[in-house]
mmCIF file of C-alpha atoms in Angstrom:
data_model
loop_
_atom_site.group_PDB
_atom_site.id
_atom_site.type_symbol
_atom_site.label_atom_id
_atom_site.label_comp_id
_atom_site.label_asym_id
_atom_site.label_seq_id
_atom_site.Cartn_x
_atom_site.Cartn_y
_atom_site.Cartn_z
ATOM 1 C CA MET A 1 76.304 105.420 93.362
ATOM 2 C CA ALA A 2 76.428 106.147 89.631
ATOM 3 C CA LEU A 3 72.651 106.670 89.509
ATOM 4 C CA ARG A 4 72.808 109.095 92.438
ATOM 5 C CA ALA A 5 75.585 111.034 90.692
ATOM 6 C CA TRP A 6 73.702 111.159 87.390
ATOM 7 C CA SER A 7 70.504 112.215 89.155
ATOM 8 C CA HIS A 8 72.286 115.085 90.886
ATOM 9 C CA PHE A 9 73.882 116.185 87.603
ATOM 10 C CA ALA A 10 70.559 115.915 85.730
ATOM 11 C CA HIS A 11 68.791 117.965 88.416
ATOM 12 C CA TRP A 12 71.407 120.710 88.087
ATOM 13 C CA MET A 13 71.130 120.637 84.286
ATOM 14 C CA THR A 14 67.353 120.980 84.522
ATOM 15 C CA LYS A 15 67.667 124.032 86.783
ATOM 16 C CA CYS A 16 70.152 125.552 84.325
ATOM 17 C CA GLN A 17 67.913 124.652 81.326
ATOM 18 C CA LEU A 18 70.695 122.671 79.643
ATOM 19 C CA SER A 19 70.161 119.902 77.082
ATOM 20 C CA ALA A 20 71.876 116.523 76.864
ATOM 21 C CA GLU A 21 73.667 117.563 73.655
ATOM 22 C CA GLN A 22 75.560 120.218 75.639
ATOM 23 C CA ILE A 23 77.193 117.713 77.981
ATOM 24 C CA ASP A 24 80.984 117.597 77.736
ATOM 25 C CA GLU A 25 84.050 117.735 79.983
ATOM 26 C CA ALA A 26 83.741 121.507 80.385
ATOM 27 C CA LEU A 27 80.140 121.247 81.589
ATOM 28 C CA VAL A 28 81.065 118.493 84.057
ATOM 29 C CA GLY A 29 83.909 120.703 85.288
ATOM 30 C CA GLN A 30 81.488 123.604 85.763
ATOM 31 C CA PHE A 31 79.180 121.353 87.791
ATOM 32 C CA LEU A 32 82.036 120.137 90.012
ATOM 33 C CA ASP A 33 83.847 123.462 90.418
ATOM 34 C CA SER A 34 80.994 125.980 90.521
ATOM 35 C CA HIS A 35 77.860 124.169 91.664
ATOM 36 C CA LEU A 36 79.186 121.544 94.072
ATOM 37 C CA PRO A 37 80.913 123.869 96.608
ATOM 38 C CA ARG A 38 77.643 125.752 97.217
ATOM 39 C CA CYS A 39 75.177 122.981 96.385
ATOM 40 C CA ASP A 40 71.748 123.406 98.024
ATOM 41 C CA CYS A 41 70.083 120.418 96.353
ATOM 42 C CA HIS A 42 68.206 117.695 98.246
ATOM 43 C CA PRO A 43 70.154 116.379 101.275
ATOM 44 C CA ALA A 44 70.229 112.883 99.742
ATOM 45 C CA ALA A 45 72.111 114.124 96.648
ATOM 46 C CA LEU A 46 75.591 112.665 96.226
ATOM 47 C CA ARG A 47 78.172 115.338 97.031
ATOM 48 C CA THR A 48 81.482 113.435 97.123
ATOM 49 C CA ARG A 49 83.593 115.047 94.422
ATOM 50 C CA SER A 50 85.684 111.966 93.582
ATOM 51 C CA ASP A 51 82.587 109.750 93.246
ATOM 52 C CA LEU A 52 80.790 112.364 91.138
ATOM 53 C CA SER A 53 83.804 112.834 88.883
ATOM 54 C CA ALA A 54 84.209 109.093 88.298
ATOM 55 C CA SER A 55 80.493 108.499 87.670
ATOM 56 C CA LEU A 56 80.172 111.455 85.300
ATOM 57 C CA GLY A 57 83.222 110.222 83.421
ATOM 58 C CA HIS A 58 81.355 106.962 82.797
ATOM 59 C CA LEU A 59 78.308 108.994 81.723
ATOM 60 C CA LEU A 60 80.376 110.865 79.118
ATOM 61 C CA ALA A 61 81.711 107.581 77.749
ATOM 62 C CA LEU A 62 78.198 106.102 77.586
ATOM 63 C CA LEU A 63 76.749 109.154 75.812
ATOM 64 C CA ARG A 64 79.547 109.061 73.236
ATOM 65 C CA GLU A 65 79.052 105.338 72.715
ATOM 66 C CA GLN A 66 75.356 105.983 72.047
ATOM 67 C CA HIS A 67 76.229 108.971 69.760
ATOM 68 C CA VAL A 68 74.267 111.375 71.954
ATOM 69 C CA ILE A 69 77.255 113.736 72.151
ATOM 70 C CA VAL A 70 80.149 114.163 69.759
ATOM 71 C CA GLU A 71 83.319 112.110 70.066
ATOM 72 C CA LEU A 72 86.422 113.767 71.401
ATOM 73 C CA PRO A 73 88.920 114.478 68.639
ATOM 74 C CA GLY A 74 91.635 111.827 68.807
ATOM 75 C CA PRO A 75 95.316 112.302 68.085
ATOM 76 C CA SER A 76 96.265 112.665 64.440
ATOM 77 C CA GLY A 77 99.331 113.135 62.286
ATOM 78 C CA PRO A 78 102.753 112.534 63.873
ATOM 79 C CA VAL A 79 101.280 112.026 67.349
ATOM 80 C CA ALA A 80 98.968 109.242 66.152
ATOM 81 C CA ASP A 81 101.852 107.571 64.317
ATOM 82 C CA GLU A 82 104.058 107.779 67.400
ATOM 83 C CA LEU A 83 101.369 106.281 69.630
ATOM 84 C CA HIS A 84 100.891 103.418 67.175
ATOM 85 C CA ARG A 85 104.619 102.637 67.169
ATOM 86 C CA TYR A 86 104.775 102.774 70.946
ATOM 87 C CA ASN A 87 101.729 100.518 71.270
ATOM 88 C CA VAL A 88 103.359 97.932 69.000
ATOM 89 C CA HIS A 89 106.530 98.115 71.100
ATOM 90 C CA MET A 90 104.613 97.585 74.361
ATOM 91 C CA ARG A 91 102.665 94.688 72.865
ATOM 92 C CA ASP A 92 105.436 92.855 71.008
ATOM 93 C CA ALA A 93 108.611 93.743 72.920
ATOM 94 C CA ARG A 94 107.204 94.096 76.451
ATOM 95 C CA GLY A 95 104.190 91.764 76.304
ATOM 96 C CA LEU A 96 101.967 94.208 78.193
ATOM 97 C CA ALA A 97 98.237 93.604 78.549
ATOM 98 C CA ILE A 98 95.830 95.784 76.597
ATOM 99 C CA GLY A 99 94.575 97.556 79.721
ATOM 100 C CA THR A 100 98.108 98.568 80.717
ATOM 101 C CA ARG A 101 98.869 99.722 77.179
ATOM 102 C CA GLU A 102 95.691 101.785 76.945
ATOM 103 C CA GLY A 103 96.407 103.528 80.248
ATOM 104 C CA ARG A 104 99.945 104.448 79.229
ATOM 105 C CA LEU A 105 98.929 105.524 75.732
ATOM 106 C CA ALA A 106 96.274 107.851 77.170
ATOM 107 C CA ARG A 107 98.847 109.635 79.338
ATOM 108 C CA ILE A 108 101.516 109.819 76.640
ATOM 109 C CA SER A 109 98.883 111.115 74.204
ATOM 110 C CA GLN A 110 98.081 113.939 76.639
ATOM 111 C CA LEU A 111 101.779 114.815 76.929
ATOM 112 C CA LEU A 112 102.457 114.774 73.191
ATOM 113 C CA GLN A 113 99.309 116.673 72.205
ATOM 114 C CA CYS A 114 100.104 119.283 74.825
ATOM 115 C CA LYS A 115 103.795 119.719 73.976
ATOM 116 C CA VAL A 116 104.380 118.665 70.362
ATOM 117 C CA ALA A 117 100.948 118.639 68.673
ATOM 118 C CA GLY A 118 101.115 119.314 64.940
ATOM 119 C CA LYS A 119 104.882 118.887 64.760
ATOM 120 C CA ALA A 120 107.219 115.992 64.126
ATOM 121 C CA ILE A 121 108.017 114.045 67.281
ATOM 122 C CA ALA A 122 111.334 115.375 68.576
ATOM 123 C CA ILE A 123 111.757 114.219 72.155
ATOM 124 C CA GLY A 124 115.161 115.917 72.239
ATOM 125 C CA GLU A 125 113.377 119.276 72.211
ATOM 126 C CA LEU A 126 111.318 118.390 75.260
ATOM 127 C CA GLN A 127 112.672 120.059 78.393
ATOM 128 C CA PRO A 128 112.668 118.748 81.979
ATOM 129 C CA GLU A 129 110.460 121.685 82.952
ATOM 130 C CA ASP A 130 107.882 120.513 80.382
ATOM 131 C CA VAL A 131 107.764 117.133 82.101
ATOM 132 C CA ARG A 132 107.482 118.673 85.569
ATOM 133 C CA SER A 133 104.645 120.988 84.508
ATOM 134 C CA PHE A 134 102.769 118.098 82.892
ATOM 135 C CA ILE A 135 103.036 115.994 86.062
ATOM 136 C CA ALA A 136 101.957 118.964 88.177
ATOM 137 C CA SER A 137 98.875 119.547 86.025
ATOM 138 C CA GLU A 138 97.928 115.867 86.237
ATOM 139 C CA LEU A 139 98.260 115.836 90.012
ATOM 140 C CA THR A 140 96.163 118.998 90.224
ATOM 141 C CA ARG A 141 93.471 117.253 88.205
ATOM 142 C CA VAL A 142 93.572 114.018 90.258
ATOM 143 C CA SER A 143 95.454 114.237 93.536
ATOM 144 C CA SER A 144 96.140 110.691 94.710
ATOM 145 C CA ALA A 145 99.226 108.550 95.234
ATOM 146 C CA SER A 146 97.963 105.848 92.857
ATOM 147 C CA HIS A 147 97.369 108.359 90.059
ATOM 148 C CA ALA A 148 100.781 109.920 90.627
ATOM 149 C CA SER A 149 102.411 106.503 90.431
ATOM 150 C CA ALA A 150 100.543 105.671 87.210
ATOM 151 C CA VAL A 151 101.537 108.967 85.563
ATOM 152 C CA THR A 152 105.203 108.758 86.525
ATOM 153 C CA ALA A 153 105.422 105.073 85.548
ATOM 154 C CA ALA A 154 103.901 105.812 82.122
ATOM 155 C CA LEU A 155 106.308 108.697 81.472
ATOM 156 C CA ARG A 156 109.342 106.760 82.658
ATOM 157 C CA ALA A 157 108.485 103.761 80.472
ATOM 158 C CA TYR A 158 107.926 105.958 77.415
ATOM 159 C CA PHE A 159 111.164 107.895 77.799
ATOM 160 C CA ARG A 160 113.077 104.627 78.188
ATOM 161 C CA TYR A 161 111.492 103.456 74.954
ATOM 162 C CA ARG A 162 112.601 106.684 73.285
ATOM 163 C CA GLY A 163 116.058 106.030 74.669
ATOM 164 C CA THR A 164 116.156 102.766 72.712
ATOM 165 C CA CYS A 165 115.262 104.833 69.619
ATOM 166 C CA GLY A 166 118.415 106.905 70.078
ATOM 167 C CA ASP A 167 117.063 109.946 71.945
ATOM 168 C CA SER A 168 118.905 111.504 74.861
ATOM 169 C CA VAL A 169 116.441 111.107 77.726
ATOM 170 C CA ASN A 170 118.529 111.127 80.907
ATOM 171 C CA ALA A 171 117.525 114.703 81.783
ATOM 172 C CA LEU A 172 113.842 113.895 81.204
ATOM 173 C CA LEU A 173 114.024 110.764 83.344
ATOM 174 C CA GLY A 174 115.738 112.775 86.063
ATOM 175 C CA ALA A 175 112.799 115.198 86.123
ATOM 176 C CA ILE A 176 110.395 112.433 87.158
ATOM 177 C CA SER A 177 109.962 112.013 90.902
ATOM 178 C CA SER A 178 107.822 109.146 92.095
ATOM 179 C CA PRO A 179 105.657 109.464 95.219
ATOM 180 C CA VAL A 180 106.947 107.662 98.281
ATOM 181 C CA ARG A 181 105.388 104.222 98.536
ATOM 182 C CA TRP A 182 107.280 101.933 100.892
ATOM 183 C CA SER A 183 107.553 98.423 99.474
ATOM 184 C CA GLN A 184 106.029 95.704 101.670
ATOM 185 C CA ALA A 185 105.026 98.336 104.253
ATOM 186 C CA SER A 186 101.462 97.127 104.707
ATOM 187 C CA LEU A 187 99.849 93.854 105.642
ATOM 188 C CA PRO A 188 97.533 91.942 103.277
ATOM 189 C CA ARG A 189 93.917 92.826 104.053
ATOM 190 C CA ALA A 190 92.347 89.386 104.039
ATOM 191 C CA LEU A 191 88.886 88.331 105.171
ATOM 192 C CA THR A 192 88.431 86.331 108.345
ATOM 193 C CA THR A 193 86.582 83.019 108.325
ATOM 194 C CA GLU A 194 83.552 84.720 109.869
ATOM 195 C CA GLU A 195 83.606 87.457 107.202
ATOM 196 C CA VAL A 196 83.793 84.858 104.426
ATOM 197 C CA GLN A 197 80.732 83.121 105.879
ATOM 198 C CA ARG A 198 78.857 86.450 106.058
ATOM 199 C CA LEU A 199 79.773 87.205 102.447
ATOM 200 C CA GLU A 200 78.558 83.806 101.228
ATOM 201 C CA ALA A 201 75.304 84.215 103.173
ATOM 202 C CA HIS A 202 74.757 87.674 101.697
ATOM 203 C CA CYS A 203 75.299 86.341 98.152
ATOM 204 C CA ALA A 204 72.734 83.599 98.724
ATOM 205 C CA GLN A 205 70.176 86.184 99.881
ATOM 206 C CA ALA A 206 70.875 88.768 97.163
ATOM 207 C CA LYS A 207 67.739 89.983 95.375
ATOM 208 C CA ARG A 208 69.394 90.308 91.951
ATOM 209 C CA ALA A 209 71.194 87.338 90.340
ATOM 210 C CA PRO A 210 72.327 85.607 93.558
ATOM 211 C CA LEU A 211 73.757 82.599 91.705
ATOM 212 C CA ARG A 212 75.828 84.777 89.359
ATOM 213 C CA LEU A 213 77.111 86.796 92.293
ATOM 214 C CA LEU A 214 78.082 83.683 94.243
ATOM 215 C CA ALA A 215 79.864 82.245 91.182
ATOM 216 C CA MET A 216 81.907 85.451 90.805
ATOM 217 C CA VAL A 217 82.801 85.496 94.499
ATOM 218 C CA ARG A 218 83.842 81.838 94.450
ATOM 219 C CA LEU A 219 86.105 82.414 91.423
ATOM 220 C CA ALA A 220 87.863 85.237 93.241
ATOM 221 C CA LEU A 221 87.934 83.523 96.624
ATOM 222 C CA ASP A 222 88.874 79.960 95.571
ATOM 223 C CA LEU A 223 91.055 80.631 92.510
ATOM 224 C CA GLY A 224 92.304 84.129 93.236
ATOM 225 C CA LEU A 225 91.081 85.449 89.889
ATOM 226 C CA ARG A 226 91.244 89.173 89.202
ATOM 227 C CA VAL A 227 87.996 90.922 88.249
ATOM 228 C CA GLY A 228 89.234 91.328 84.664
ATOM 229 C CA GLU A 229 89.958 87.606 84.411
ATOM 230 C CA ILE A 230 86.487 86.761 85.729
ATOM 231 C CA ALA A 231 84.845 89.040 83.157
ATOM 232 C CA LYS A 232 86.767 87.420 80.275
ATOM 233 C CA LEU A 233 85.970 83.794 81.120
ATOM 234 C CA GLU A 234 84.284 81.716 78.416
ATOM 235 C CA ILE A 235 82.380 78.439 78.593
ATOM 236 C CA GLY A 236 85.110 76.731 76.546
ATOM 237 C CA ASP A 237 87.742 77.661 79.137
ATOM 238 C CA PHE A 238 86.401 74.951 81.467
ATOM 239 C CA ASP A 239 87.291 71.265 81.196
ATOM 240 C CA TRP A 240 84.618 69.760 83.398
ATOM 241 C CA ARG A 241 85.926 66.181 83.123
ATOM 242 C CA ALA A 242 89.472 67.131 84.081
ATOM 243 C CA GLY A 243 88.284 69.700 86.599
ATOM 244 C CA THR A 244 90.390 72.585 85.262
ATOM 245 C CA VAL A 245 89.957 76.120 83.976
ATOM 246 C CA THR A 246 92.244 77.755 81.420
ATOM 247 C CA LEU A 247 92.992 81.477 81.698
ATOM 248 C CA LYS A 248 93.911 82.764 78.259
ATOM 249 C CA ARG A 249 94.046 86.538 78.484
ATOM 250 C CA THR A 250 95.689 87.178 81.829
ATOM 251 C CA LYS A 251 97.454 90.296 83.058
ATOM 252 C CA SER A 252 100.844 88.732 82.246
ATOM 253 C CA GLN A 253 99.734 87.649 78.749
ATOM 254 C CA ARG A 254 100.172 83.973 79.584
ATOM 255 C CA GLN A 255 97.899 80.956 79.363
ATOM 256 C CA ASP A 256 97.488 79.335 82.765
ATOM 257 C CA VAL A 257 95.642 76.145 83.656
ATOM 258 C CA LEU A 258 94.247 76.020 87.198
ATOM 259 C CA PRO A 259 92.453 73.236 89.077
ATOM 260 C CA LEU A 260 88.749 73.892 89.545
ATOM 261 C CA PRO A 261 87.654 73.222 93.149
ATOM 262 C CA ALA A 262 84.440 71.251 93.524
ATOM 263 C CA LEU A 263 82.712 74.055 95.442
ATOM 264 C CA THR A 264 83.536 76.565 92.700
ATOM 265 C CA GLY A 265 82.428 74.189 89.959
ATOM 266 C CA GLN A 266 79.143 73.588 91.755
ATOM 267 C CA ALA A 267 78.480 77.345 92.024
ATOM 268 C CA LEU A 268 79.224 77.802 88.314
ATOM 269 C CA ALA A 269 77.019 74.878 87.313
ATOM 270 C CA GLU A 270 74.101 76.253 89.346
ATOM 271 C CA TYR A 271 74.498 79.670 87.729
ATOM 272 C CA MET A 272 74.638 78.245 84.184
ATOM 273 C CA ARG A 273 71.642 75.964 84.696
ATOM 274 C CA ARG A 274 69.353 78.397 86.458
ATOM 275 C CA GLU A 275 70.402 82.015 85.849
ATOM 276 C CA ARG A 276 72.575 82.457 82.767
ATOM 277 C CA PRO A 277 70.554 84.192 80.006
ATOM 278 C CA ALA A 278 69.869 82.209 76.819
ATOM 279 C CA THR A 279 72.554 83.288 74.357
ATOM 280 C CA THR A 280 74.888 82.036 71.649
ATOM 281 C CA LEU A 281 77.786 83.993 73.130
ATOM 282 C CA PRO A 282 80.730 81.945 74.430
ATOM 283 C CA SER A 283 81.161 84.281 77.429
ATOM 284 C CA LEU A 284 80.455 82.742 80.825
ATOM 285 C CA PHE A 285 78.881 85.897 82.234
ATOM 286 C CA VAL A 286 76.409 87.716 79.985
ATOM 287 C CA ARG A 287 74.533 90.965 80.547
ATOM 288 C CA ARG A 288 71.119 90.595 82.170
ATOM 289 C CA LEU A 289 70.048 94.185 81.419
ATOM 290 C CA ALA A 290 70.009 96.109 78.135
ATOM 291 C CA PRO A 291 71.950 96.048 75.920
ATOM 292 C CA HIS A 292 71.343 92.300 75.994
ATOM 293 C CA ASP A 293 73.352 89.475 74.427
ATOM 294 C CA ARG A 294 76.698 91.042 75.293
ATOM 295 C CA PRO A 295 79.482 89.959 77.643
ATOM 296 C CA ILE A 296 79.699 91.777 80.947
ATOM 297 C CA GLY A 297 82.483 94.277 81.526
ATOM 298 C CA VAL A 298 85.123 94.439 84.233
ATOM 299 C CA ASP A 299 83.170 97.167 86.039
ATOM 300 C CA THR A 300 80.159 94.853 86.379
ATOM 301 C CA VAL A 301 82.235 92.263 88.236
ATOM 302 C CA SER A 302 83.953 94.856 90.399
ATOM 303 C CA GLN A 303 80.701 96.594 91.327
ATOM 304 C CA ALA A 304 78.838 93.354 92.013
ATOM 305 C CA ILE A 305 81.504 91.984 94.373
ATOM 306 C CA GLY A 306 81.992 95.412 95.940
ATOM 307 C CA ARG A 307 78.267 95.715 96.687
ATOM 308 C CA ALA A 308 78.271 92.208 98.164
ATOM 309 C CA LEU A 309 81.164 93.065 100.474
ATOM 310 C CA ARG A 310 79.475 96.262 101.650
ATOM 311 C CA GLY A 311 76.159 94.456 102.048
ATOM 312 C CA ALA A 312 77.876 91.908 104.283
ATOM 313 C CA GLY A 313 79.322 94.734 106.380
ATOM 314 C CA ILE A 314 82.894 94.192 105.171
ATOM 315 C CA SER A 315 84.977 97.275 104.389
ATOM 316 C CA ARG A 316 87.343 95.630 101.931
ATOM 317 C CA SER A 317 88.029 95.838 98.193
ATOM 318 C CA CYS A 318 87.478 93.097 95.616
ATOM 319 C CA HIS A 319 91.221 92.419 95.690
ATOM 320 C CA SER A 320 90.891 91.304 99.320
ATOM 321 C CA LEU A 321 89.480 87.991 98.049
ATOM 322 C CA ARG A 322 92.838 87.254 96.364
ATOM 323 C CA HIS A 323 94.563 88.196 99.617
ATOM 324 C CA THR A 324 92.253 85.814 101.464
ATOM 325 C CA LEU A 325 93.251 82.898 99.238
ATOM 326 C CA ALA A 326 96.965 83.692 99.645
ATOM 327 C CA CYS A 327 96.672 83.968 103.420
ATOM 328 C CA ARG A 328 94.793 80.676 103.568
ATOM 329 C CA LEU A 329 97.597 79.001 101.595
ATOM 330 C CA VAL A 330 100.330 80.436 103.840
ATOM 331 C CA ASN A 331 98.500 79.435 107.013
ATOM 332 C CA SER A 332 98.072 75.893 105.695
ATOM 333 C CA GLY A 333 101.838 75.521 105.179
ATOM 334 C CA SER A 334 102.293 76.496 101.513
ATOM 335 C CA SER A 335 105.554 78.166 100.520
ATOM 336 C CA ILE A 336 105.817 81.672 99.096
ATOM 337 C CA LYS A 337 106.746 80.093 95.740
ATOM 338 C CA GLU A 338 103.495 78.108 95.780
ATOM 339 C CA VAL A 339 101.519 81.261 96.615
ATOM 340 C CA ALA A 340 103.194 83.069 93.713
ATOM 341 C CA ASP A 341 102.299 80.196 91.374
ATOM 342 C CA VAL A 342 98.632 80.152 92.427
ATOM 343 C CA LEU A 343 98.272 83.950 92.151
ATOM 344 C CA ARG A 344 100.295 83.911 88.909
ATOM 345 C CA HIS A 345 102.703 86.638 89.979
ATOM 346 C CA ARG A 346 105.470 87.329 87.488
ATOM 347 C CA SER A 347 107.929 88.133 90.255
ATOM 348 C CA LEU A 348 108.377 86.267 93.519
ATOM 349 C CA ASP A 349 108.914 89.648 95.202
ATOM 350 C CA THR A 350 105.243 90.457 94.646
ATOM 351 C CA SER A 351 104.271 87.552 96.899
ATOM 352 C CA LEU A 352 106.770 88.289 99.675
ATOM 353 C CA ILE A 353 104.227 90.418 101.530
ATOM 354 C CA TYR A 354 102.469 87.194 102.548
ATOM 355 C CA ALA A 355 105.610 86.044 104.383
ATOM 356 C CA LYS A 356 104.558 88.424 107.161
ATOM 357 C CA LEU A 357 101.624 86.142 107.892
ATOM 358 C CA ASP A 358 103.733 83.069 108.678
ATOM 359 C CA LEU A 359 103.920 83.864 112.394
ATOM 360 C CA GLN A 360 105.657 80.604 113.331
ATOM 361 C CA LEU A 361 108.643 81.215 111.056
ATOM 362 C CA LEU A 362 108.743 84.913 111.942
ATOM 363 C CA ALA A 363 108.971 84.006 115.633
ATOM 364 C CA GLU A 364 112.031 81.862 114.931
ATOM 365 C CA VAL A 365 113.976 84.762 113.400
ATOM 366 C CA ALA A 366 112.669 87.582 115.615
ATOM 367 C CA LEU A 367 115.279 89.371 117.748
ATOM 368 C CA PRO A 368 114.626 89.799 121.487
ATOM 369 C CA TRP A 369 113.158 93.114 122.574
ATOM 370 C CA PRO A 370 115.903 95.468 123.859
ATOM 371 C CA GLY A 371 116.217 95.183 127.628
ATOM 372 C CA SER A 372 114.283 91.948 127.862
ATOM 373 C CA ALA A 373 115.732 88.819 129.427
ATOM 374 C CA SER A 374 117.763 86.742 126.957
#
């Protein structure tokens, strides 16, 4: 998908006689806003705005990493100092993972640079209307419930932090309205036994790195690992004699030791013996393509498993493999507490959604249908 997006963008740039050094957010916006609505390029060109926007965002990051285009100016002065203090608070007082901190810092940086850039941070001068206009602009840029939830959660957490610093933030907190998302409203989207078999068969027949792909799928399917946890695994995290794996940099900033199923261990051993590139890196999964001798990123895991699911004809996300493990545990008689322990949920409430799958217990507490015989 990314290659199709980049090809479409490059074709448009060629027609407009633009050079790579001219690429920036404004040029991407021009492509999306001006060219895309009346695009007459080849019928095979990718035209989905959300996919193009995401892929071109990755292109901008790659070009900046390779110093092809200039870096965006970062926050400086009082804003930079404030972001540093808030990052320390999230890390030391809240114990938040680096990915969560980075996401919140990016949104708070946008707010501060827009409203108080160049001045001392005085949250008391910020008005509720400033907060509402910022949220509105963000939702205009990316209109989705998940993005709205992320923006409002970041703002709410920051203003609460400022409240601990002595600022009056009640009016600002009152200006934040979260999108409606009913808790426990949906059912877990798990894979059926037949779908799991199709997925395993597709991994075995994959043309590129089938053993690596199968190892990733088994880690998600048998241990319920998140894609970020799979990407961060190192050889030293495995105790092959004891049959365990230690997760050191988890979402909840804990160190967890999990049993390593024999089937998973066998898939990992096959990958390391036959497919893992020769390297001195401790990382379990290493890049196969340039730049070589580097650990893989989270996106590599997510894209690999996502492609495998689509190739097997399964319209599910990578997270569905965690759901599959949880559903398998519930159906085999495990308690919700045991499911929460295996999935390493901080709160038991997070695992309650799987209670809906225990049909036997649900039948015992179900009320009779109105009008039916008692």
